[in-house]
């Protein structure tokens, strides 16, 4: 699935800021400190993704779907099993680590664990400035004050001498973002940057990220399990399920007209104060074991629309609207009657037989409630 660039009208001749092609990561399974021979965790499987220049792309999925593994490969903190990464259109070679780290920085979920408790904020910001070099026109103090100002921590003097435990969660995350900005990156990979923060301060961090894109032209990957916040912040949403990319497209379209039943599941689980009906797909089991994931569509044991073909063949990415793709056989036009036969599925959570799906290929995914939050709310 690589059509996300089209969403932002990236000119064909302008290479995306960052691109993943067929990235795969298999981890060896360890038991009691030993590697279990032949057993692999299929954490990320054949993902192609484009981060358009100065765009915000959200990667959404539930816990264990492979979001962090994908982000860590893009940050080159771990080596892909296969696949390649392109920065500004050029394939990234194994050796160019320092130059890559300048261009691509990662912000982690838990700023407490990424900031050393024995060092103050001034130290945390001075270090990357020293390692990667100041721009020469400013003193260290000015550069640190400038960084803190960019993340709305001012006056700087109030923060530089403080230690991480003396700051609030939101302030710590702002410091973590400032530290990432110290090397003047063009791409920020933010892995669940608000999930450990109080709901009341999440919006401030999301707006900070939006401002960095707006004012500084940063390209941002926003990793989250919360599809409502993805809709709020991102231009494009890419949905992951069990290590695979199953839907991508403009944020409003993916949340208003999801092409994949799993995206519907995520939306039905998103907080929605206006909901009067209970979520329709909840209770349909848990994600699969990634050591031996199901064949065909990995969602088929949980899918109420599963057909014979779903258990047999992995669905290709099918374009359902300009820039919007869903990897689901429901959108295929040329299935045979045998392929379209409803598959008897078992509700994994209860063990109860849920009976056949809705019948031969209904050709479309039923309507669902849209996620909460909207781009218009951004301020
Ligand atoms: N170093 C590792 N060794 C073995 N398995 C791993 C390793 N890192 C991740 N995994 C496995 O890979 C799968 C994907 O993990 P990952 O952390 O990428 O998911 P995630 O979508 O980020 O989840 P969460 O929302 O909980 O952060 C999981 O099954 C996880 O247990
Ligand atoms: S209809 Fe088939 S391909 Fe589509 S999500 Fe369900 S199981 Fe997967
Ligand atoms: Mg994660």
Short mmCIF file of C-alpha atoms and ligand atoms in Angstrom, two decimals:
data_model
loop_
_atom_site.label_atom_id
_atom_site.label_comp_id
_atom_site.label_asym_id
_atom_site.label_seq_id
_atom_site.Cartn_x
_atom_site.Cartn_y
_atom_site.Cartn_z
CA UNK A 1 0.00 0.00 0.00
CA UNK A 2 1.82 3.11 -1.16
CA UNK A 3 -0.91 5.39 -2.35
CA UNK A 4 -0.86 7.64 0.69
CA UNK A 5 1.34 10.17 -1.09
CA UNK A 6 -1.47 10.91 -3.48
CA UNK A 7 -3.53 12.16 -0.60
CA UNK A 8 -1.24 15.13 -0.09
CA UNK A 9 -0.81 15.76 -3.81
CA UNK A 10 2.91 15.20 -3.59
CA UNK A 11 4.27 16.06 -7.03
CA UNK A 12 5.44 12.93 -8.77
CA UNK A 13 8.96 14.30 -9.17
CA UNK A 14 9.30 15.12 -5.47
CA UNK A 15 10.44 12.11 -3.50
CA UNK A 16 8.67 11.43 -0.22
CA UNK A 17 10.57 12.35 2.92
CA UNK A 18 10.70 8.73 4.04
CA UNK A 19 9.53 5.55 2.45
CA UNK A 20 9.38 1.96 3.61
CA UNK A 21 9.31 -0.74 0.96
CA UNK A 22 8.22 -4.22 1.93
CA UNK A 23 9.57 -3.93 5.46
CA UNK A 24 9.44 -7.17 7.41
CA UNK A 25 10.63 -7.98 10.90
CA UNK A 26 10.69 -11.45 12.40
CA UNK A 27 11.96 -11.82 15.95
CA UNK A 28 13.36 -15.12 17.23
CA UNK A 29 11.27 -16.59 20.03
CA UNK A 30 13.13 -16.92 23.31
CA UNK A 31 12.19 -19.30 26.09
CA UNK A 32 14.18 -19.29 29.33
CA UNK A 33 16.88 -17.16 27.68
CA UNK A 34 17.29 -19.65 24.83
CA UNK A 35 16.19 -19.13 21.24
CA UNK A 36 13.43 -21.58 20.28
CA UNK A 37 14.66 -23.10 17.03
CA UNK A 38 12.59 -22.21 14.00
CA UNK A 39 9.99 -20.22 15.95
CA UNK A 40 9.61 -16.60 14.88
CA UNK A 41 7.38 -13.70 15.91
CA UNK A 42 6.04 -12.26 12.65
CA UNK A 43 5.92 -8.74 14.11
CA UNK A 44 5.85 -6.79 10.83
CA UNK A 45 5.08 -8.34 7.48
CA UNK A 46 5.72 -6.71 4.11
CA UNK A 47 4.75 -3.13 4.91
CA UNK A 48 5.16 -0.39 2.33
CA UNK A 49 4.44 3.12 3.54
CA UNK A 50 5.17 6.61 2.34
CA UNK A 51 5.65 9.60 4.63
CA UNK A 52 4.91 12.61 2.43
CA UNK A 53 7.07 15.67 3.01
CA UNK A 54 5.62 17.91 5.75
CA UNK A 55 2.71 15.53 6.18
CA UNK A 56 1.44 13.82 9.31
CA UNK A 57 0.85 10.12 8.86
CA UNK A 58 -0.73 8.13 11.68
CA UNK A 59 -0.11 4.43 12.15
CA UNK A 60 -2.99 2.99 14.13
CA UNK A 61 -3.57 -0.46 15.59
CA UNK A 62 -4.20 -2.28 18.82
CA UNK A 63 -1.51 -3.50 21.17
CA UNK A 64 0.90 -5.95 19.56
CA UNK A 65 0.00 -5.04 15.97
CA UNK A 66 3.61 -4.11 15.22
CA UNK A 67 3.41 -0.30 15.30
CA UNK A 68 6.51 0.22 17.45
CA UNK A 69 8.48 -2.39 15.53
CA UNK A 70 7.68 -0.54 12.31
CA UNK A 71 8.65 2.84 13.86
CA UNK A 72 11.86 1.40 15.30
CA UNK A 73 12.83 0.02 11.90
CA UNK A 74 12.16 3.43 10.36
CA UNK A 75 14.34 5.02 13.05
CA UNK A 76 16.94 2.32 12.32
CA UNK A 77 17.03 1.27 15.95
CA UNK A 78 16.45 -2.29 14.77
CA UNK A 79 17.41 -3.93 11.50
CA UNK A 80 14.63 -5.18 9.21
CA UNK A 81 14.59 -8.87 8.36
CA UNK A 82 13.94 -7.73 4.79
CA UNK A 83 12.78 -4.69 2.88
CA UNK A 84 14.32 -1.29 2.42
CA UNK A 85 14.04 2.32 3.56
CA UNK A 86 14.38 5.37 1.34
CA UNK A 87 15.22 8.82 2.70
CA UNK A 88 14.52 11.65 0.24
CA UNK A 89 14.26 9.07 -2.50
CA UNK A 90 17.67 7.47 -1.86
CA UNK A 91 17.98 4.00 -0.39
CA UNK A 92 19.47 4.09 3.09
CA UNK A 93 22.62 2.03 3.38
CA UNK A 94 23.60 0.21 6.55
CA UNK A 95 26.55 2.46 7.39
CA UNK A 96 25.12 5.98 7.21
CA UNK A 97 23.88 5.96 10.81
CA UNK A 98 24.88 9.41 12.03
CA UNK A 99 23.57 11.32 9.04
CA UNK A 100 20.33 9.36 9.27
CA UNK A 101 19.94 10.13 12.98
CA UNK A 102 20.25 13.81 12.17
CA UNK A 103 17.39 13.61 9.70
CA UNK A 104 15.12 11.16 11.51
CA UNK A 105 14.46 11.38 15.23
CA UNK A 106 12.19 9.31 17.42
CA UNK A 107 10.11 10.36 20.42
CA UNK A 108 9.08 7.56 22.75
CA UNK A 109 5.94 6.86 24.70
CA UNK A 110 7.43 7.23 28.18
CA UNK A 111 9.56 10.36 28.62
CA UNK A 112 10.41 9.25 32.17
CA UNK A 113 12.33 6.24 30.92
CA UNK A 114 14.00 8.15 28.08
CA UNK A 115 15.25 11.02 30.30
CA UNK A 116 18.05 10.23 32.72
CA UNK A 117 16.80 11.09 36.24
CA UNK A 118 20.24 12.23 37.47
CA UNK A 119 20.64 14.95 34.82
CA UNK A 120 18.80 18.23 34.57
CA UNK A 121 16.94 19.48 31.51
CA UNK A 122 19.78 21.74 30.41
CA UNK A 123 22.08 18.72 30.28
CA UNK A 124 19.59 16.65 28.28
CA UNK A 125 19.34 19.36 25.64
CA UNK A 126 23.03 20.34 25.59
CA UNK A 127 24.17 16.80 24.84
CA UNK A 128 22.66 16.36 21.37
CA UNK A 129 23.61 19.95 20.53
CA UNK A 130 27.25 19.11 21.34
CA UNK A 131 27.22 15.74 19.56
CA UNK A 132 25.61 17.00 16.37
CA UNK A 133 27.03 20.51 16.49
CA UNK A 134 25.43 23.90 17.13
CA UNK A 135 24.44 26.01 14.15
CA UNK A 136 27.34 28.35 15.09
CA UNK A 137 25.33 31.54 15.34
CA UNK A 138 24.20 31.00 18.92
CA UNK A 139 25.64 30.16 22.32
CA UNK A 140 24.66 26.93 24.02
CA UNK A 141 22.34 28.79 26.42
CA UNK A 142 20.61 30.52 23.53
CA UNK A 143 20.23 27.26 21.64
CA UNK A 144 18.71 25.53 24.70
CA UNK A 145 16.34 28.46 25.30
CA UNK A 146 15.33 28.33 21.63
CA UNK A 147 14.53 24.62 21.88
CA UNK A 148 12.46 25.06 25.04
CA UNK A 149 10.62 27.93 23.43
CA UNK A 150 9.72 25.76 20.41
CA UNK A 151 7.98 23.31 22.74
CA UNK A 152 6.31 26.14 24.71
CA UNK A 153 8.42 25.76 27.85
CA UNK A 154 9.35 29.32 28.67
CA UNK A 155 10.95 31.21 30.21
CA UNK A 156 13.79 28.72 29.71
CA UNK A 157 15.40 29.66 33.03
CA UNK A 158 12.48 28.03 34.82
CA UNK A 159 13.24 24.65 33.27
CA UNK A 160 16.95 24.20 32.49
CA UNK A 161 17.97 23.54 36.11
CA UNK A 162 15.10 21.18 36.86
CA UNK A 163 15.31 17.39 36.93
CA UNK A 164 12.83 15.15 35.07
CA UNK A 165 10.95 14.23 38.25
CA UNK A 166 10.32 17.92 38.97
CA UNK A 167 8.28 18.31 35.77
CA UNK A 168 4.74 17.22 34.94
CA UNK A 169 4.19 14.39 32.45
CA UNK A 170 3.30 16.83 29.70
CA UNK A 171 6.36 18.99 30.40
CA UNK A 172 8.60 15.91 30.32
CA UNK A 173 7.19 14.89 26.95
CA UNK A 174 7.82 18.44 25.69
CA UNK A 175 11.44 18.14 26.84
CA UNK A 176 11.72 14.78 25.04
CA UNK A 177 10.42 16.45 21.87
CA UNK A 178 12.81 19.40 22.35
CA UNK A 179 15.70 16.96 22.66
CA UNK A 180 14.68 15.28 19.41
CA UNK A 181 14.50 18.72 17.75
CA UNK A 182 18.02 19.60 18.94
CA UNK A 183 19.62 17.92 15.93
CA UNK A 184 17.28 19.77 13.56
CA UNK A 185 15.62 16.67 12.13
CA UNK A 186 13.29 16.78 9.15
CA UNK A 187 11.33 13.73 10.25
CA UNK A 188 9.89 12.97 13.66
CA UNK A 189 8.71 9.47 14.55
CA UNK A 190 6.45 9.81 17.60
CA UNK A 191 5.59 6.45 19.17
CA UNK A 192 2.47 6.83 21.31
CA UNK A 193 3.63 10.27 22.51
CA UNK A 194 0.45 10.99 24.48
CA UNK A 195 -0.74 7.59 25.66
CA UNK A 196 0.89 7.89 29.08
CA UNK A 197 -0.36 11.42 29.68
CA UNK A 198 -3.51 12.64 31.38
CA UNK A 199 -6.35 13.13 28.94
CA UNK A 200 -6.42 16.83 29.82
CA UNK A 201 -2.89 17.47 28.54
CA UNK A 202 -2.87 15.18 25.49
CA UNK A 203 -4.37 17.82 23.26
CA UNK A 204 -1.55 20.24 24.06
CA UNK A 205 1.07 17.75 22.86
CA UNK A 206 -0.93 16.90 19.72
CA UNK A 207 -1.23 20.60 18.94
CA UNK A 208 2.50 20.99 19.51
CA UNK A 209 3.14 18.30 16.88
CA UNK A 210 0.66 19.96 14.52
CA UNK A 211 2.51 23.26 15.02
CA UNK A 212 5.89 21.67 14.23
CA UNK A 213 4.51 20.51 10.92
CA UNK A 214 2.75 23.79 10.23
CA UNK A 215 5.55 26.16 11.20
CA UNK A 216 8.70 24.13 10.58
CA UNK A 217 7.54 21.79 7.82
CA UNK A 218 8.41 18.67 9.80
CA UNK A 219 7.33 15.30 8.46
CA UNK A 220 5.69 13.34 11.26
CA UNK A 221 4.80 9.71 11.87
CA UNK A 222 2.29 9.53 14.70
CA UNK A 223 1.96 6.05 16.19
CA UNK A 224 -1.14 5.46 18.26
CA UNK A 225 -3.75 2.92 19.29
CA UNK A 226 -6.32 5.74 19.40
CA UNK A 227 -7.91 6.24 16.01
CA UNK A 228 -9.82 9.31 17.21
CA UNK A 229 -6.59 11.18 17.96
CA UNK A 230 -5.19 9.99 14.63
CA UNK A 231 -8.14 11.58 12.87
CA UNK A 232 -7.64 14.78 14.82
CA UNK A 233 -3.95 15.11 14.02
CA UNK A 234 -3.09 13.28 10.84
CA UNK A 235 -3.62 13.82 7.12
CA UNK A 236 -3.34 10.13 6.42
CA UNK A 237 -4.15 7.10 8.53
CA UNK A 238 -2.53 3.71 7.99
CA UNK A 239 -4.13 0.89 9.96
CA UNK A 240 -2.12 -2.14 11.08
CA UNK A 241 -3.47 -5.50 12.11
CA UNK A 242 -1.30 -8.39 13.30
CA UNK A 243 1.84 -7.01 11.67
CA UNK A 244 0.25 -6.09 8.34
CA UNK A 245 -1.03 -2.86 6.83
CA UNK A 246 -4.71 -3.39 6.15
CA UNK A 247 -6.01 0.07 5.25
CA UNK A 248 -4.63 3.49 4.39
CA UNK A 249 -6.10 6.73 3.16
CA UNK A 250 -7.08 10.28 4.03
CA UNK A 251 -7.82 10.47 7.75
CA UNK A 252 -11.37 11.73 7.33
CA UNK A 253 -12.23 9.05 4.77
CA UNK A 254 -10.72 6.18 6.70
CA UNK A 255 -12.68 7.18 9.79
CA UNK A 256 -15.94 8.13 8.02
CA UNK A 257 -15.97 5.31 5.49
CA UNK A 258 -13.65 2.57 6.70
CA UNK A 259 -12.89 0.04 3.99
CA UNK A 260 -11.82 -2.77 6.30
CA UNK A 261 -13.89 -4.52 8.99
CA UNK A 262 -10.96 -4.23 11.42
CA UNK A 263 -10.93 -0.44 11.05
CA UNK A 264 -14.61 -0.58 11.94
CA UNK A 265 -13.73 -2.53 15.04
CA UNK A 266 -11.21 0.14 16.05
CA UNK A 267 -13.76 2.87 15.42
CA UNK A 268 -16.45 1.10 17.37
CA UNK A 269 -14.06 0.86 20.31
CA UNK A 270 -13.10 4.56 20.15
CA UNK A 271 -14.61 6.75 22.86
CA UNK A 272 -17.79 8.35 21.56
CA UNK A 273 -20.05 10.22 23.98
CA UNK A 274 -22.82 10.39 21.36
CA UNK A 275 -23.09 6.64 20.84
CA UNK A 276 -26.51 5.25 21.64
CA UNK A 277 -26.00 1.73 20.29
CA UNK A 278 -23.43 -0.65 21.74
CA UNK A 279 -20.30 -1.15 19.59
CA UNK A 280 -21.14 -3.69 16.89
CA UNK A 281 -17.94 -5.72 16.57
CA UNK A 282 -16.71 -5.79 20.14
CA UNK A 283 -16.37 -9.20 21.70
CA UNK A 284 -15.19 -10.84 18.50
CA UNK A 285 -12.03 -12.24 19.96
CA UNK A 286 -8.44 -11.18 20.29
CA UNK A 287 -5.62 -10.60 17.80
CA UNK A 288 -3.82 -13.76 16.69
CA UNK A 289 -0.62 -15.26 17.98
CA UNK A 290 2.12 -13.80 15.78
CA UNK A 291 4.27 -16.93 16.02
CA UNK A 292 1.73 -18.81 13.90
CA UNK A 293 -0.63 -16.19 12.49
CA UNK A 294 -3.69 -17.36 10.53
CA UNK A 295 -3.27 -17.85 6.79
CA UNK A 296 -5.16 -15.80 4.24
CA UNK A 297 -6.51 -12.64 5.79
CA UNK A 298 -5.13 -12.53 9.34
CA UNK A 299 -8.41 -11.01 10.52
CA UNK A 300 -10.58 -13.83 9.22
CA UNK A 301 -11.08 -15.69 12.54
CA UNK A 302 -12.65 -12.51 13.94
CA UNK A 303 -14.37 -11.17 10.86
CA UNK A 304 -18.17 -11.36 10.63
CA UNK A 305 -17.96 -11.09 6.83
CA UNK A 306 -15.34 -13.81 6.26
CA UNK A 307 -15.67 -15.82 3.04
CA UNK A 308 -13.93 -18.95 1.80
CA UNK A 309 -11.30 -16.92 -0.03
CA UNK A 310 -10.42 -15.06 3.18
CA UNK A 311 -9.01 -18.16 4.83
CA UNK A 312 -7.12 -19.22 1.71
CA UNK A 313 -5.50 -16.10 0.26
CA UNK A 314 -4.10 -12.88 1.63
CA UNK A 315 -6.20 -10.02 0.26
CA UNK A 316 -4.35 -7.52 -1.93
CA UNK A 317 -4.60 -3.77 -1.33
CA UNK A 318 -7.68 -2.70 -3.28
CA UNK A 319 -8.33 0.94 -4.16
CA UNK A 320 -11.77 1.95 -2.92
CA UNK A 321 -11.44 5.70 -3.59
CA UNK A 322 -8.60 7.99 -4.71
CA UNK A 323 -5.77 7.49 -2.23
CA UNK A 324 -7.82 5.09 -0.13
CA UNK A 325 -6.95 1.39 -0.07
CA UNK A 326 -8.25 -1.54 1.89
CA UNK A 327 -6.79 -5.04 1.98
CA UNK A 328 -10.11 -6.85 2.10
CA UNK A 329 -11.75 -9.32 -0.27
CA UNK A 330 -15.10 -7.56 0.18
CA UNK A 331 -13.87 -5.00 -2.33
CA UNK A 332 -12.81 -7.52 -4.98
CA UNK A 333 -15.13 -7.57 -7.99
CA UNK A 334 -14.12 -10.85 -9.56
CA UNK A 335 -14.58 -13.47 -6.86
CA UNK A 336 -16.13 -16.77 -7.87
CA UNK A 337 -19.24 -18.12 -6.16
CA UNK A 338 -17.08 -20.68 -4.36
CA UNK A 339 -14.67 -18.02 -3.11
CA UNK A 340 -17.57 -15.90 -1.87
CA UNK A 341 -19.15 -18.64 0.19
CA UNK A 342 -19.58 -17.45 3.77
CA UNK A 343 -16.98 -18.90 6.09
CA UNK A 344 -18.15 -20.41 9.34
CA UNK A 345 -16.28 -18.46 11.99
CA UNK A 346 -15.87 -19.07 15.67
CA UNK A 347 -16.04 -16.29 18.18
CA UNK A 348 -12.58 -16.58 19.68
CA UNK A 349 -13.52 -14.84 22.91
CA UNK A 350 -16.46 -17.07 23.80
CA UNK A 351 -15.77 -20.16 21.74
CA UNK A 352 -19.33 -19.86 20.45
CA UNK A 353 -20.06 -20.53 16.82
CA UNK A 354 -21.13 -17.26 15.28
CA UNK A 355 -22.47 -18.97 12.22
CA UNK A 356 -22.02 -17.91 8.65
CA UNK A 357 -21.17 -14.41 7.59
CA UNK A 358 -23.61 -12.12 5.83
CA UNK A 359 -23.74 -14.13 2.60
CA UNK A 360 -21.96 -14.05 -0.72
CA UNK A 361 -19.69 -11.09 -1.24
CA UNK A 362 -21.84 -8.14 -0.20
CA UNK A 363 -19.44 -5.91 -2.11
CA UNK A 364 -19.18 -3.26 0.52
CA UNK A 365 -18.43 -2.90 4.18
CA UNK A 366 -21.49 -1.99 6.23
CA UNK A 367 -21.71 1.49 7.67
CA UNK A 368 -20.17 2.20 11.02
CA UNK A 369 -20.08 5.04 13.45
CA UNK A 370 -17.33 7.54 12.71
CA UNK A 371 -14.60 8.16 15.25
CA UNK A 372 -14.75 11.08 17.58
CA UNK A 373 -12.79 14.26 17.01
CA UNK A 374 -12.42 16.10 13.78
CA UNK A 375 -9.85 18.14 11.90
CA UNK A 376 -12.05 21.21 12.37
CA UNK A 377 -11.56 20.97 16.13
CA UNK A 378 -7.83 21.61 15.78
CA UNK A 379 -6.79 24.93 17.24
N1 LIG B 1 12.51 -7.73 20.68
C1 LIG B 1 11.48 -8.51 20.48
N2 LIG B 1 11.59 -9.86 20.54
C2 LIG B 1 10.53 -10.67 20.31
N3 LIG B 1 9.29 -10.22 20.03
C3 LIG B 1 9.11 -8.89 19.97
C4 LIG B 1 10.20 -7.97 20.20
N4 LIG B 1 9.70 -6.71 20.06
C5 LIG B 1 8.38 -6.84 19.77
N5 LIG B 1 8.05 -8.14 19.73
C6 LIG B 1 6.72 -8.70 19.41
O1 LIG B 1 6.33 -8.15 18.17
C7 LIG B 1 4.92 -7.91 18.16
C8 LIG B 1 4.67 -6.47 17.83
O2 LIG B 1 5.15 -5.69 18.91
P1 LIG B 1 5.11 -4.10 18.89
O3 LIG B 1 5.73 -3.62 20.15
O4 LIG B 1 5.70 -3.61 17.62
O5 LIG B 1 3.54 -3.81 18.89
P2 LIG B 1 2.77 -2.43 19.15
O6 LIG B 1 1.72 -2.32 18.10
O7 LIG B 1 3.75 -1.31 19.24
O8 LIG B 1 2.09 -2.70 20.54
P3 LIG B 1 1.79 -1.66 21.74
O9 LIG B 1 0.58 -0.86 21.32
O10 LIG B 1 1.50 -2.56 22.90
O11 LIG B 1 3.00 -0.80 21.95
C9 LIG B 1 4.42 -8.32 19.54
O12 LIG B 1 3.94 -9.64 19.45
C10 LIG B 1 5.65 -8.26 20.40
O13 LIG B 1 5.56 -9.16 21.48
S1 LIG B 2 -14.02 -10.00 4.58
FE1 LIG B 2 -12.32 -11.41 4.41
S2 LIG B 2 -10.61 -10.20 3.67
FE2 LIG B 2 -12.12 -8.77 4.47
S3 LIG B 2 -11.50 -8.46 6.58
FE3 LIG B 2 -13.04 -10.07 6.61
S4 LIG B 2 -11.84 -11.92 6.55
FE4 LIG B 2 -10.47 -10.28 5.90
MG1 LIG B 3 4.20 0.07 20.74
#
